[in-house]
Amino acid sequence: MTASLILEQLLNGVQFGVMIFLMAAGLTLVFGVMGLINLAHGSLYMIGAFASAAVAAFTGSFFWGLAASLAAAAAAGVLVEALVMRRLYDRDHLDQVLATFALILIFSEGTRWVFGSFPLYLDIPEVLSGAVPIPGGGQYPVYRLCIIFVGLAVGVLLYWLIHHTRLGIRIRAGENDREMIDALGVNISKLYTAVFAIGAALAGLAGAMVGAIQSVQVGMGEPVLILAFVVIVIGGIGSIRGAFIGSLLVGVTDTMGRFLLPEFFRLFFDPAGATAAGSAIASMAIYLLMAVVLIFRPSGLFGARRVES
Amino acid sequence: MYGGNVFAAIGVAVLMAGSALADPVKVGMITTLSGGGAGLGIDVRDGFMLALKQSGNTDIEVVIEDDQRKPDTAVQIADKMIQSEKVDVLTGIIWSNLAMAVVPSATAQGKFYLSPNAGPSALAGRGCHPNYFNVAWQNDNLHEAAGAYATDAGYSNSFILAPNYPAGQDALTGYKRFYEGELAGEIYTKLGQTDYAAEIAQIRASDADSVFFFLPGGMGISFLKQYAGSGVDLPLTGPAFSFDQGILQAVGESALGVKNTSQWSKDIDNSVNAAFVSDFEAEYGRLPSLYASQGFDTANLLISAVETADVSDPDAFRAALEAADFDSVRGEFSFASNHHPIQDIYVREVIKEGDVFTNKIVAIGLTDHSDAYVAECSM
């Protein structure tokens, strides 16, 4: 085990983390500001990937595909918010879960109806292919470095948006007391649509970027959705900063767990047993992390300690 | 739809004419037509229905239902088909866990089951049954051929990986059964995992001379794309499941040159296969996959049995199935004593033909290969 391998795995962990962050940021915004559980967030991720693959195939340019993914996911978000979510704000969380679960089924079968059952082709653009040397003699794919960069940029942008713009002030105010800002003359319904669209666009962007190195297929959003929920629970519901730190923690824990745990068990067991035990525990690692965080900070790392009214 | 109506009309006309034909055979097809694995079920169904259409046989009636890749749904459909639809033969299941949930109870109720895909070891060994026939392969077969190919190609230090579930463990066991070299590493990944950066980094850091992977469906697409972009250039081998016609177009250039093992390929040189490939393309507008070939062979086996024996006489019908007297797209085909295929398994290479990515046979991995469990089956 060399230093370059460990560095490469750390980069992998960070890259995986910022990827989840793009999903978790939208989810936590919607949940924190609007008090809405949106299980269909994974479907918006899938819509982003499919829109990107279709437009990239049509225009021949990955970057048009990326733009299309933002537009398509945001449009789908606005539509979902206006047609379905708006009726659910005052309802129980269980009703929201049921309705958004139905949306998952509708989006999945709708996508299959339009694009067929076979995975779509989407590849990374020529300019971003290949690998660059990293310190210690290893190599790292350029595209993954780009994902890290985009993720960090989105993080900074969101921070600026929430803390230094009028929209951000309204979002924070809406989070604290939605009736009060409504009474102060802010159009809460437009604000909610905007927040939902931002969340959806981020999910779409994540879908398009990941689609280029993974498989663009129906149902691709649900596994990521579970990770995103783990992240917002760890980070504290409604906190963008929490989602960012939580994503990095989950990304690095998962990657390093998959890499180091089998090695660790090899000190005690024979290779086959160590591989089996190590991979079994590695797949639990992030849930163990979540349990430990919740024991010490029941509302997550950056969760507001809300007074229940 | 139009074609179906015409056949139904002919069927009704024949019945009304009061001809002395045998009772129609009712076939229940349970397969995956929605969700992530729908491509496989659709291919099996299309291959099966193409063979029926070509035969013009109106004695076979097919009921098709979607199992959504859920074992409980598959069991419910099977119960309904057996009890209220009164089917004689069941077929269609893609996944081994679903097959294990349905097949033992269906065969125990005296129904025939013809597997067009799943071949779990439990049904090939001690759990074999006189009414269960597998027309595709035993699960280990393609991995065994990959191991044999690695040995032939002179690889001596393989890095192997598969998802951590029964078929993944069977895959690595199958590879190691015929591979004689050392292992540079052995990894079980999470089932459904989509990011393989950590595994590829370990492959890069090891001193392996080749990589064997079994990652079916979307997992394989992700792995291949990420592997191609990683700068690692060790030769890859794997079973055909990650290289079928449906998946290859989504992987694109990243799969070019990869060796994969399959019991079928569109360039197997016989007239039945050539006709199958061109007819399938004409009917459905796409190239057939190995799953489509398995559905096609399953239907032809059934037709051959229906033409020689009456399904109401199970012993005669079973003997007719055992004879496997049909023209397989794989060329020579026969059943071993556990009702699993004895067949050649080929090594294919991914190539580009015009704009389409497809496979070409480059070697034979194993000849007249049966499976490792045949001795455990007593019937």
XYZ file of C-alpha atoms in Angstrom:
688
model
C 0.000 0.000 0.000
C 1.698 3.142 -1.187
C 1.134 6.810 -0.405
C -0.088 7.429 -3.966
C -2.737 4.707 -3.640
C -3.998 6.256 -0.399
C -4.027 9.716 -1.996
C -5.920 8.358 -4.993
C -8.488 6.709 -2.736
C -8.894 9.944 -0.756
C -9.549 11.817 -3.995
C -12.061 9.123 -4.939
C -13.770 9.606 -1.601
C -13.946 13.377 -2.018
C -15.225 13.019 -5.570
C -17.931 10.580 -4.476
C -18.776 12.984 -1.652
C -19.264 16.098 -3.798
C -21.393 14.014 -6.152
C -23.735 13.113 -3.305
C -23.626 16.744 -2.193
C -25.286 17.908 -5.414
C -28.190 15.572 -4.631
C -28.284 16.254 -0.916
C -28.165 20.055 -1.290
C -31.412 20.107 -3.265
C -33.061 17.603 -0.970
C -32.104 19.482 2.186
C -33.182 22.850 0.726
C -36.604 21.475 -0.112
C -36.945 19.685 3.193
C -35.546 22.471 5.320
C -37.330 25.377 3.691
C -40.574 23.781 2.630
C -40.873 21.001 5.198
C -41.497 18.617 2.326
C -40.211 15.086 1.931
C -39.554 14.558 -1.746
C -38.786 10.927 -2.569
C -38.976 11.783 -6.277
C -35.719 13.752 -6.020
C -33.982 10.675 -7.477
C -36.283 10.839 -10.500
C -35.126 14.410 -11.180
C -31.562 13.061 -11.172
C -32.620 10.437 -13.710
C -34.379 13.067 -15.851
C -31.170 15.114 -15.874
C -29.157 12.116 -17.055
C -31.635 11.120 -19.779
C -32.030 14.693 -21.039
C -28.274 15.046 -21.166
C -27.787 11.736 -23.010
C -30.525 12.523 -25.529
C -29.333 16.061 -26.259
C -25.651 15.022 -26.333
C -26.521 12.313 -28.872
C -28.515 14.784 -30.947
C -26.069 17.705 -30.926
C -22.860 15.741 -30.487
C -21.805 18.000 -27.649
C -21.579 16.945 -24.030
C -21.864 20.537 -22.852
C -25.202 21.122 -24.598
C -26.293 17.952 -22.847
C -25.217 19.407 -19.525
C -27.203 22.591 -20.173
C -30.203 20.491 -21.209
C -29.998 18.471 -18.008
C -30.244 21.632 -15.895
C -33.154 22.950 -17.944
C -35.059 19.649 -18.097
C -34.709 18.861 -14.404
C -35.638 22.412 -13.360
C -38.654 22.329 -15.683
C -39.735 18.959 -14.305
C -39.252 20.386 -10.803
C -41.453 23.401 -11.500
C -44.106 21.170 -13.010
C -44.078 18.757 -10.092
C -44.189 21.617 -7.608
C -47.080 23.351 -9.319
C -49.165 20.261 -10.030
C -48.536 18.020 -7.035
C -46.447 19.445 -4.225
C -48.430 22.641 -3.775
C -51.376 20.614 -2.547
C -49.270 18.766 -0.006
C -47.592 21.508 2.060
C -50.187 21.393 4.795
C -50.535 17.652 4.748
C -48.902 14.992 6.842
C -45.419 13.718 5.888
C -46.968 10.324 5.176
C -49.162 11.829 2.450
C -46.089 13.485 0.943
C -44.194 10.196 0.983
C -47.074 8.404 -0.734
C -47.518 11.079 -3.398
C -43.818 11.384 -4.188
C -43.435 7.604 -4.252
C -46.186 7.547 -6.871
C -44.190 10.169 -8.791
C -41.159 7.827 -8.818
C -43.261 5.129 -10.489
C -44.761 7.596 -12.966
C -41.378 9.062 -13.890
C -39.726 5.638 -14.217
C -42.380 4.125 -16.456
C -42.745 7.409 -18.355
C -39.009 7.443 -19.063
C -39.132 3.847 -20.230
C -42.072 4.694 -22.451
C -40.127 7.499 -24.130
C -36.593 6.068 -24.215
C -37.125 2.287 -24.120
C -35.771 -0.265 -21.680
C -32.143 -0.253 -22.715
C -29.539 2.014 -21.110
C -28.561 5.123 -23.085
C -25.094 6.089 -24.234
C -23.396 9.108 -22.698
C -19.639 9.482 -22.588
C -17.249 12.052 -21.216
C -16.157 14.726 -23.733
C -12.812 14.393 -25.482
C -11.282 17.412 -23.718
C -11.936 15.925 -20.288
C -10.835 12.348 -21.016
C -7.572 10.829 -19.953
C -5.689 10.904 -16.683
C -3.184 13.275 -15.094
C -0.284 12.370 -12.806
C -0.764 12.970 -9.094
C 1.994 13.312 -6.467
C 3.557 9.994 -5.524
C 3.517 8.511 -9.024
C -0.192 7.681 -9.412
C -2.666 8.833 -12.031
C -6.112 10.360 -11.676
C -8.843 10.793 -14.324
C -9.316 14.422 -15.416
C -13.086 14.031 -15.498
C -13.238 13.083 -11.828
C -11.147 16.122 -10.928
C -13.689 18.196 -12.864
C -16.519 16.679 -10.841
C -14.715 17.659 -7.632
C -14.259 21.179 -9.000
C -17.902 21.559 -10.086
C -19.116 20.207 -6.734
C -16.978 22.661 -4.781
C -18.058 25.513 -7.048
C -21.721 24.654 -6.525
C -21.085 24.576 -2.770
C -19.569 28.082 -2.820
C -22.345 29.363 -5.077
C -25.054 28.025 -2.790
C -23.328 29.536 0.230
C -23.274 32.901 -1.520
C -26.886 32.530 -2.635
C -28.191 31.694 0.848
C -26.116 34.199 2.801
C -25.584 37.143 0.464
C -28.631 37.547 -1.757
C -32.198 38.702 -1.254
C -33.501 35.317 -2.384
C -31.287 33.747 0.271
C -32.644 36.006 2.979
C -36.164 35.035 1.994
C -35.281 31.356 1.955
C -33.798 31.613 5.446
C -36.769 33.597 6.632
C -39.169 31.075 5.122
C -37.309 28.352 6.942
C -37.857 30.115 10.257
C -41.428 31.249 9.950
C -43.374 30.821 6.800
C -46.555 32.577 7.922
C -44.665 35.636 9.051
C -42.859 36.214 5.764
C -46.109 35.626 3.925
C -47.649 38.341 6.093
C -44.720 40.628 5.282
C -45.680 40.521 1.643
C -43.276 37.932 0.216
C -44.897 35.719 -2.377
C -44.277 32.430 -0.600
C -45.697 30.344 -3.419
C -43.201 31.773 -5.944
C -40.400 31.380 -3.433
C -41.236 27.695 -2.975
C -41.329 27.140 -6.729
C -37.909 28.777 -7.052
C -36.403 26.672 -4.254
C -37.852 23.516 -5.731
C -36.498 24.390 -9.183
C -33.001 25.051 -7.789
C -33.037 21.718 -5.973
C -34.254 19.927 -9.069
C -31.648 21.568 -11.316
C -28.853 20.481 -8.957
C -30.154 16.905 -9.047
C -30.309 17.071 -12.849
C -26.734 18.366 -13.038
C -25.573 15.523 -10.801
C -27.400 13.018 -13.005
C -25.804 14.333 -16.178
C -22.267 14.422 -14.781
C -22.519 10.975 -13.216
C -24.327 9.601 -16.271
C -21.152 10.086 -18.291
C -19.203 7.637 -16.117
C -22.046 5.376 -15.075
C -25.066 3.860 -16.723
C -27.958 6.054 -17.868
C -30.905 3.798 -17.078
C -34.351 3.788 -15.539
C -34.168 3.542 -11.757
C -30.653 5.047 -11.509
C -31.827 7.716 -9.041
C -33.049 5.614 -6.153
C -29.729 4.293 -4.758
C -28.314 7.852 -4.790
C -31.458 9.126 -3.081
C -30.846 6.829 -0.109
C -27.275 8.133 0.211
C -28.569 11.703 0.010
C -30.993 11.028 2.851
C -28.175 9.562 4.946
C -26.157 12.719 4.259
C -28.870 15.163 5.277
C -29.535 13.218 8.449
C -25.836 13.308 9.321
C -25.432 16.960 8.338
C -28.599 18.189 9.995
C -31.837 18.635 8.097
C -32.084 21.967 6.267
C -28.414 22.892 6.557
C -26.445 23.347 3.329
C -23.200 23.425 5.282
C -24.242 20.226 7.028
C -25.038 18.609 3.691
C -21.577 19.547 2.402
C -19.652 18.216 5.404
C -21.948 15.187 5.616
C -21.409 14.358 1.933
C -17.636 14.484 2.256
C -17.771 12.326 5.394
C -20.004 9.750 3.707
C -17.965 9.754 0.489
C -14.631 9.298 2.211
C -15.962 6.777 4.750
C -17.542 4.636 2.054
C -14.517 4.680 -0.260
C -11.912 4.164 2.433
C -14.078 1.467 4.048
C -14.302 -0.494 0.800
C -10.569 -0.156 0.374
C -9.159 -0.563 3.890
C -11.539 -2.931 5.705
C -10.739 -6.032 3.616
C -7.017 -5.215 4.067
C -7.578 -4.879 7.802
C -9.353 -8.235 8.114
C -6.527 -9.856 6.175
C -4.441 -9.426 9.333
C -6.699 -11.944 11.089
C -8.400 -14.151 8.480
C -7.468 -16.027 5.310
C -7.864 -13.926 2.108
C -11.308 -15.255 1.064
C -12.766 -14.777 4.542
C -11.196 -11.338 4.855
C -12.679 -10.254 1.513
C -16.143 -11.455 2.487
C -16.071 -9.974 6.004
C -14.439 -6.736 4.865
C -16.890 -6.079 2.045
C -19.852 -6.932 4.264
C -18.788 -4.426 6.926
C -17.731 -1.832 4.321
C -21.280 -1.736 2.965
C -22.508 -0.915 6.465
C -19.827 1.693 7.163
C -21.856 4.797 6.292
C -24.826 3.612 8.327
C -22.541 3.016 11.301
C -21.212 6.532 10.793
C -24.772 7.852 10.780
C -25.612 5.967 13.983
C -22.523 7.322 15.769
C -23.262 10.902 14.691
C -26.878 10.601 15.825
C -25.855 9.269 19.245
C -23.762 12.361 19.958
C -25.741 14.923 17.948
C -29.340 13.776 17.593
C -30.238 16.601 15.203
C -27.178 16.091 13.014
C -23.855 17.925 12.856
C -25.284 21.332 11.923
C -28.959 20.746 12.610
C -30.900 23.574 14.205
C -32.228 22.594 17.584
C -35.822 23.370 16.832
C -38.371 24.040 19.497
C -41.399 22.001 18.592
C -44.490 24.131 18.666
C -51.234 -6.916 -32.625
C -52.442 -7.424 -36.184
C -50.383 -10.613 -36.536
C -51.706 -11.887 -33.221
C -55.277 -11.376 -34.347
C -54.667 -13.242 -37.535
C -53.246 -16.213 -35.636
C -56.080 -16.106 -33.140
C -58.524 -16.055 -36.025
C -56.845 -19.046 -37.646
C -56.908 -20.818 -34.302
C -60.635 -20.166 -33.895
C -61.290 -21.241 -37.467
C -59.424 -24.485 -36.881
C -61.376 -25.127 -33.692
C -64.669 -24.357 -35.365
C -63.852 -26.739 -38.156
C -63.764 -29.358 -35.415
C -60.456 -30.747 -36.556
C -58.961 -33.628 -34.631
C -55.914 -31.709 -33.443
C -54.404 -32.353 -30.018
C -55.451 -30.141 -27.113
C -53.710 -26.785 -27.184
C -50.716 -26.408 -24.882
C -50.961 -23.456 -22.561
C -47.685 -21.724 -21.721
C -47.273 -19.245 -18.868
C -44.400 -16.824 -19.355
C -43.296 -14.976 -16.218
C -40.579 -12.494 -17.073
C -39.235 -9.051 -16.223
C -40.833 -6.387 -18.420
C -40.521 -3.312 -16.200
C -37.862 -1.823 -13.929
C -34.077 -1.917 -14.300
C -33.785 -5.407 -15.794
C -36.602 -5.104 -18.327
C -34.290 -5.306 -21.358
C -33.509 -8.959 -20.613
C -37.114 -10.045 -20.221
C -38.191 -8.175 -23.331
C -35.468 -9.910 -25.364
C -36.440 -13.358 -24.065
C -40.105 -12.684 -24.820
C -39.397 -11.344 -28.304
C -37.139 -14.289 -29.176
C -39.751 -16.732 -27.880
C -42.631 -15.122 -29.757
C -40.600 -14.919 -32.979
C -40.052 -18.680 -32.917
C -43.772 -19.309 -32.311
C -44.759 -16.980 -35.115
C -42.347 -18.619 -37.541
C -43.521 -22.133 -36.698
C -47.138 -21.221 -37.447
C -48.063 -23.623 -34.656
C -51.526 -22.701 -33.382
C -51.635 -25.349 -30.639
C -49.513 -23.221 -28.339
C -51.175 -20.451 -26.410
C -48.956 -18.062 -24.424
C -49.919 -15.940 -21.414
C -47.304 -13.321 -20.516
C -46.989 -11.509 -17.193
C -44.460 -9.075 -15.750
C -42.739 -10.165 -12.520
C -41.157 -6.700 -11.952
C -38.030 -8.587 -10.839
C -39.728 -9.308 -7.491
C -39.753 -12.877 -6.143
C -43.096 -12.431 -4.340
C -44.753 -11.093 -7.491
C -43.346 -14.006 -9.506
C -44.756 -16.499 -6.992
C -48.202 -14.879 -7.118
C -48.227 -14.929 -10.911
C -47.117 -18.564 -10.955
C -49.909 -19.540 -8.534
C -52.467 -17.705 -10.623
C -51.213 -19.239 -13.860
C -51.222 -22.751 -12.431
C -54.514 -22.567 -10.551
C -56.793 -20.377 -12.631
C -55.183 -20.242 -16.076
C -54.372 -23.984 -15.939
C -51.093 -23.662 -17.822
C -49.155 -26.813 -18.725
C -45.704 -25.289 -19.101
C -44.031 -22.337 -17.367
C -41.051 -20.370 -18.673
C -39.510 -16.910 -18.879
C -37.838 -16.180 -15.532
C -34.613 -14.171 -15.853
C -33.218 -14.018 -12.307
C -31.955 -16.910 -10.203
C -33.598 -15.721 -6.985
C -36.964 -15.585 -8.730
C -36.395 -18.998 -10.289
C -35.645 -20.461 -6.867
C -38.923 -19.024 -5.581
C -41.064 -20.372 -8.419
C -39.520 -23.460 -10.019
C -39.459 -26.012 -7.144
C -43.136 -25.519 -6.318
C -44.238 -25.447 -9.971
C -42.429 -28.686 -10.831
C -43.719 -30.298 -7.622
C -47.235 -29.581 -8.906
C -46.448 -31.543 -12.054
C -45.903 -28.551 -14.352
C -43.010 -28.397 -16.786
C -40.579 -25.509 -16.438
C -38.257 -24.502 -19.305
C -35.675 -21.969 -18.142
C -34.627 -19.453 -20.817
C -32.031 -17.835 -18.561
C -31.538 -18.476 -14.851
C -29.528 -21.611 -14.011
C -28.847 -21.625 -10.258
C -26.582 -24.439 -9.063
C -29.225 -25.610 -6.586
C -31.474 -26.689 -9.478
C -28.624 -28.373 -11.362
C -27.348 -30.541 -8.525
C -29.302 -32.132 -5.709
C -32.368 -30.009 -6.399
C -32.745 -31.164 -10.012
C -36.216 -32.256 -11.116
C -37.449 -34.378 -14.048
C -39.813 -31.574 -15.147
C -37.192 -28.815 -15.015
C -35.199 -28.100 -18.173
C -32.632 -25.347 -18.577
C -32.187 -24.240 -22.192
C -29.621 -21.487 -21.492
C -26.751 -22.530 -19.203
C -25.913 -23.420 -15.641
C -24.917 -20.160 -13.899
C -21.233 -21.095 -13.548
C -20.716 -21.980 -17.227
C -19.695 -18.696 -18.805
C -17.348 -17.888 -15.905
C -15.747 -21.330 -16.219
C -15.100 -20.631 -19.887
C -13.527 -17.278 -18.967
C -11.215 -19.107 -16.543
C -10.294 -21.655 -19.204
C -9.624 -18.833 -21.684
C -7.401 -17.018 -19.162
C -5.372 -20.179 -18.686
C -5.086 -20.683 -22.468
C -4.098 -17.054 -22.992
C -1.271 -17.496 -20.501
C -2.549 -15.125 -17.831
C -0.940 -15.998 -14.538
C -1.983 -13.219 -12.154
C -5.647 -12.271 -12.410
C -7.500 -9.641 -10.439
C -11.110 -10.795 -10.027
C -14.231 -8.978 -8.851
C -17.980 -9.609 -8.586
C -20.912 -8.309 -6.534
C -21.408 -9.740 -3.075
C -24.453 -12.005 -3.667
C -24.916 -15.709 -4.532
C -24.504 -15.378 -8.322
C -21.398 -13.212 -7.755
C -19.825 -15.803 -5.518
C -20.720 -18.527 -8.049
C -19.046 -16.429 -10.744
C -15.695 -16.189 -8.955
C -15.911 -19.883 -7.984
C -16.614 -20.766 -11.617
C -13.660 -18.699 -12.865
C -11.278 -20.225 -10.328
C -12.462 -23.743 -11.237
C -10.779 -23.481 -14.683
C -8.138 -20.816 -14.037
C -4.749 -22.193 -13.062
C -2.756 -19.055 -12.274
C -2.345 -16.926 -9.160
C -4.790 -14.290 -7.941
C -3.510 -10.713 -7.680
C -6.643 -9.744 -5.784
C -10.234 -10.769 -5.182
C -12.927 -8.186 -4.428
C -16.614 -8.450 -3.671
C -18.382 -5.188 -4.475
C -21.731 -4.004 -3.208
C -24.691 -5.230 -5.300
C -25.954 -2.276 -7.328
C -22.747 -0.288 -6.791
C -22.218 2.336 -9.481
C -18.840 3.823 -8.658
C -15.763 1.634 -9.069
C -13.001 4.216 -8.607
C -11.791 2.560 -5.393
C -11.635 -0.889 -6.983
C -9.891 0.393 -10.110
C -7.283 2.126 -7.929
C -6.594 -1.216 -6.259
C -6.293 -2.934 -9.633
C -3.809 -0.260 -10.700
C -1.780 -0.705 -7.523
C -1.678 -4.517 -7.816
C 0.733 -6.322 -10.109
C -2.044 -8.140 -11.973
C -1.662 -9.135 -15.638
C -5.417 -9.451 -16.328
C -8.813 -8.571 -14.867
C -11.903 -10.786 -14.688
C -15.184 -9.157 -13.717
C -18.809 -10.239 -13.425
C -20.981 -7.125 -13.087
C -24.309 -7.632 -14.844
C -26.479 -4.796 -16.206
C -25.836 -1.197 -15.260
C -22.997 -2.162 -12.906
C -20.992 -3.447 -15.879
C -21.656 -0.294 -17.929
C -20.377 1.863 -15.095
C -17.314 -0.285 -14.517
C -16.323 -0.427 -18.190
C -16.634 3.328 -18.716
C -14.687 4.119 -15.564
C -12.037 1.496 -16.329
C -11.512 2.903 -19.825
C -11.116 6.414 -18.409
C -8.730 5.404 -15.652
C -5.595 4.854 -17.681
C -5.302 1.192 -16.581
C -4.793 -0.965 -19.667
C -4.711 -4.553 -18.399
C -6.723 -6.988 -20.558
C -10.319 -7.472 -19.367
C -12.389 -10.630 -19.549
C -15.924 -11.279 -18.386
C -19.083 -13.240 -19.152
C -21.357 -12.055 -21.973
C -23.865 -10.538 -19.543
C -21.990 -7.234 -19.551
C -21.576 -7.283 -23.329
C -24.965 -8.151 -24.763
C -26.378 -6.230 -27.670
C -28.536 -3.979 -25.479
C -25.712 -2.921 -23.182
C -22.868 -2.503 -25.676
C -24.404 0.570 -27.325
C -24.529 2.278 -23.924
C -20.885 1.451 -23.188
C -19.591 2.467 -26.589
C -15.855 2.692 -27.346
C -14.915 1.727 -23.801
C -15.788 -1.919 -24.465
C -13.839 -2.317 -27.728
C -11.468 -5.260 -27.682
C -12.756 -6.774 -24.439
C -12.935 -10.585 -24.459
C -16.163 -12.086 -23.190
C -17.542 -15.602 -23.024
C -20.919 -16.684 -24.373
C -22.740 -19.819 -25.482
C -24.186 -17.795 -28.362
C -22.971 -15.151 -30.750
C -24.572 -13.681 -33.814
C -21.724 -14.984 -35.963
C -22.015 -18.671 -34.994
C -21.796 -20.194 -38.427
C -24.970 -22.152 -39.161
C -27.993 -21.447 -41.306
C -30.491 -21.506 -38.393
C -28.552 -18.802 -36.604
C -28.124 -16.655 -39.702
C -31.872 -16.831 -40.339
C -32.624 -16.059 -36.695
C -30.419 -12.951 -36.683
C -31.875 -11.515 -39.889
C -35.483 -12.416 -39.003
C -35.170 -10.930 -35.530
C -33.738 -7.735 -36.948
C -36.505 -7.550 -39.547
C -39.220 -8.152 -36.944
C -38.026 -5.887 -34.138
C -35.586 -3.458 -35.758
C -32.629 -4.322 -33.536
C -29.955 -7.008 -33.340
C -30.779 -9.968 -31.082
C -28.930 -10.472 -27.795
C -27.973 -13.771 -26.199
C -31.190 -13.519 -24.164
C -33.215 -13.322 -27.374
C -31.391 -16.402 -28.682
C -32.240 -18.249 -25.471
C -35.924 -17.313 -25.745
C -35.904 -18.438 -29.395
C -34.310 -21.809 -28.553
C -36.685 -22.330 -25.618
C -39.701 -21.857 -27.882
C -38.254 -24.164 -30.536
C -37.574 -26.869 -27.952
C -41.178 -26.561 -26.781
C -42.522 -26.681 -30.332
C -40.449 -29.799 -31.077
C -41.931 -31.527 -28.012
C -45.497 -30.416 -28.730
C -45.252 -31.809 -32.248
C -44.191 -35.268 -31.107
C -46.010 -35.800 -27.817
C -49.151 -34.768 -26.010
C -48.604 -32.655 -22.893
C -51.352 -34.611 -21.115
C -48.955 -37.589 -21.176
C -46.115 -36.211 -19.020
C -43.732 -39.131 -19.544
C -43.927 -38.955 -23.316
C -43.720 -35.157 -23.263
C -40.669 -35.294 -20.978
C -38.971 -37.799 -23.269
C -39.681 -35.494 -26.212
C -38.080 -32.587 -24.385
C -35.062 -34.689 -23.367
C -34.465 -35.590 -27.003
C -33.944 -31.863 -27.730
C -34.847 -32.556 -31.340
C -34.799 -28.994 -32.608
C -32.416 -26.857 -34.639
C -30.657 -24.706 -32.078
C -29.142 -21.390 -33.088
C -26.085 -22.643 -31.175
C -25.583 -25.553 -33.578
C -25.085 -28.755 -31.599
C -27.201 -28.863 -28.481
C -28.173 -31.663 -26.124
C -29.195 -32.120 -22.523
C -27.007 -33.675 -19.826
C -28.647 -36.046 -17.356
C -29.557 -33.101 -15.110
C -31.485 -31.434 -17.973
C -28.895 -28.692 -18.405
C -27.188 -28.020 -21.750
C -24.099 -29.689 -23.112
C -22.717 -27.069 -25.477
C -19.682 -25.166 -26.707
C -18.887 -21.879 -25.010
C -17.161 -19.277 -27.144
C -14.783 -16.433 -26.458
C -15.920 -13.257 -28.228
C -14.313 -9.903 -28.762
C -16.190 -6.604 -28.854
C -15.885 -4.953 -32.273
C -17.533 -2.109 -34.138
C -19.508 -2.915 -37.288
C -20.383 0.327 -38.995
C -22.026 2.311 -36.221
C -23.047 -0.667 -34.120
C -20.977 -2.260 -31.377
C -21.215 -6.031 -31.427
C -19.259 -9.242 -30.801
C -17.145 -11.540 -32.945
C -16.050 -15.061 -32.002
C -12.278 -15.331 -31.593
C -11.869 -18.713 -29.889
C -13.685 -21.612 -28.276
C -13.442 -21.480 -24.481
C -14.843 -24.903 -23.633
C -16.074 -27.662 -25.966
C -19.126 -29.852 -25.240
C -19.224 -28.414 -21.782
C -21.705 -29.609 -19.191
C -21.559 -28.387 -15.592
C -19.948 -29.141 -12.250
C -23.156 -30.349 -10.588
C -24.323 -33.033 -12.982
C -23.006 -35.852 -10.762
C -24.989 -34.620 -7.755
C -28.273 -34.918 -9.618
C -30.032 -38.248 -9.281
C -33.197 -38.723 -11.319
